[in-house]
């Protein structure tokens, strides 16, 4: 199960890297609202790290409200949810030294 989750996160974080690279390089004529919605959905499904890293690499839409404000907020919420799940699985103990 853990291998599936790690593989899913790798694939979902490579997807926005490819989308941003193609949009940045070839300048495809897609409306900005559609792209913002696609990036928002990818971030909701776990691809926020890929969006943040790629937007920094290509200096892509750095002043955009979605990438600058909402994507880091979604990443923060995902990290909090991951810690709650880890704590819940381990009986509210992060490290079990016994």
Coordinates of C-alpha atoms in Angstrom, one line a residue:
X1 CA 0.0 0.0 0.0
X2 CA 2.8 2.4 0.8
X3 CA 4.5 1.7 -2.6
X4 CA 1.2 2.6 -4.3
X5 CA 1.0 5.9 -2.4
X6 CA 4.6 6.8 -3.1
X7 CA 4.1 6.0 -6.8
X8 CA 0.9 8.0 -7.0
X9 CA 2.6 11.0 -5.4
X10 CA 5.5 10.8 -7.8
X11 CA 3.2 10.6 -10.9
X12 CA 0.9 13.4 -9.7
X13 CA 3.9 15.7 -9.0
X14 CA 5.5 15.0 -12.4
X15 CA 2.2 15.8 -14.2
X16 CA 2.2 19.5 -13.4
X17 CA 5.9 19.7 -14.2
X18 CA 5.1 18.5 -17.7
X19 CA 2.1 20.8 -18.1
X20 CA 4.0 23.9 -17.0
X21 CA 7.0 23.0 -19.2
X22 CA 4.8 22.6 -22.2
X23 CA 2.9 25.7 -21.5
X24 CA 6.0 27.7 -20.8
X25 CA 8.0 26.4 -23.8
X26 CA 5.3 26.2 -26.6
X27 CA 2.9 28.9 -25.3
X28 CA -0.2 26.9 -26.0
X29 CA -3.3 29.1 -26.3
X30 CA -5.3 28.0 -23.3
X31 CA -7.4 30.4 -21.2
X32 CA -5.7 31.3 -17.9
X33 CA -8.8 30.3 -15.9
X34 CA -8.7 26.8 -17.3
X35 CA -5.1 26.4 -16.5
X36 CA -5.6 27.8 -13.0
X37 CA -8.4 25.3 -12.4
X38 CA -6.3 22.4 -13.7
X39 CA -3.4 23.4 -11.4
X40 CA -5.9 23.8 -8.5
X41 CA -7.3 20.3 -9.1
X42 CA -3.8 18.7 -9.4
X43 CA -2.9 20.4 -6.1
X44 CA -6.0 19.1 -4.4
X45 CA -5.0 15.5 -5.5
X46 CA -1.5 15.9 -4.1
X47 CA 0.6 17.6 -6.8
X48 CA 1.2 20.9 -5.0
X49 CA 4.9 20.2 -4.4
X50 CA 5.4 19.7 -8.2
X51 CA 3.5 22.9 -9.0
X52 CA 5.6 25.0 -6.5
X53 CA 8.9 23.6 -7.6
X54 CA 8.2 23.9 -11.3
X55 CA 6.8 27.4 -11.0
X56 CA 10.0 28.4 -9.2
X57 CA 12.3 26.7 -11.8
X58 CA 10.7 28.4 -14.8
X59 CA 9.7 31.6 -13.1
X60 CA 6.2 30.8 -14.2
X61 CA 3.2 32.9 -13.1
X62 CA 5.0 33.8 -9.8
X63 CA 2.6 36.7 -9.3
X64 CA -0.5 34.6 -9.9
X65 CA -2.9 34.4 -7.0
X66 CA -3.5 30.6 -7.4
X67 CA 0.1 29.6 -7.4
X68 CA 1.3 32.2 -4.9
X69 CA -1.5 31.8 -2.3
X70 CA -3.7 28.8 -2.7
X71 CA -1.2 26.1 -3.7
X72 CA 1.0 26.6 -0.6
X73 CA -2.2 26.6 1.6
X74 CA -3.3 23.3 0.0
X75 CA 0.2 21.9 0.7
X76 CA -0.1 22.9 4.3
X77 CA -3.5 21.3 4.7
X78 CA -2.1 18.1 3.1
X79 CA 0.8 18.0 5.5
X80 CA -1.5 18.5 8.5
X81 CA -3.7 15.6 7.2
X82 CA -0.7 13.4 6.7
X83 CA 0.5 14.0 10.2
X84 CA -2.9 13.3 11.7
X85 CA -3.1 10.0 9.8
X86 CA 0.4 9.0 10.9
X87 CA -0.4 9.8 14.5
X88 CA -3.7 8.0 14.3
X89 CA -2.1 4.8 12.9
X90 CA 0.7 4.8 15.5
X91 CA -1.6 5.4 18.4
X92 CA -0.9 9.2 18.6
X93 CA 2.9 8.5 18.9
X94 CA 5.1 9.5 16.1
X95 CA 8.1 7.4 17.1
X96 CA 7.5 4.1 19.0
X97 CA 10.8 3.3 20.7
X98 CA 9.6 0.2 22.6

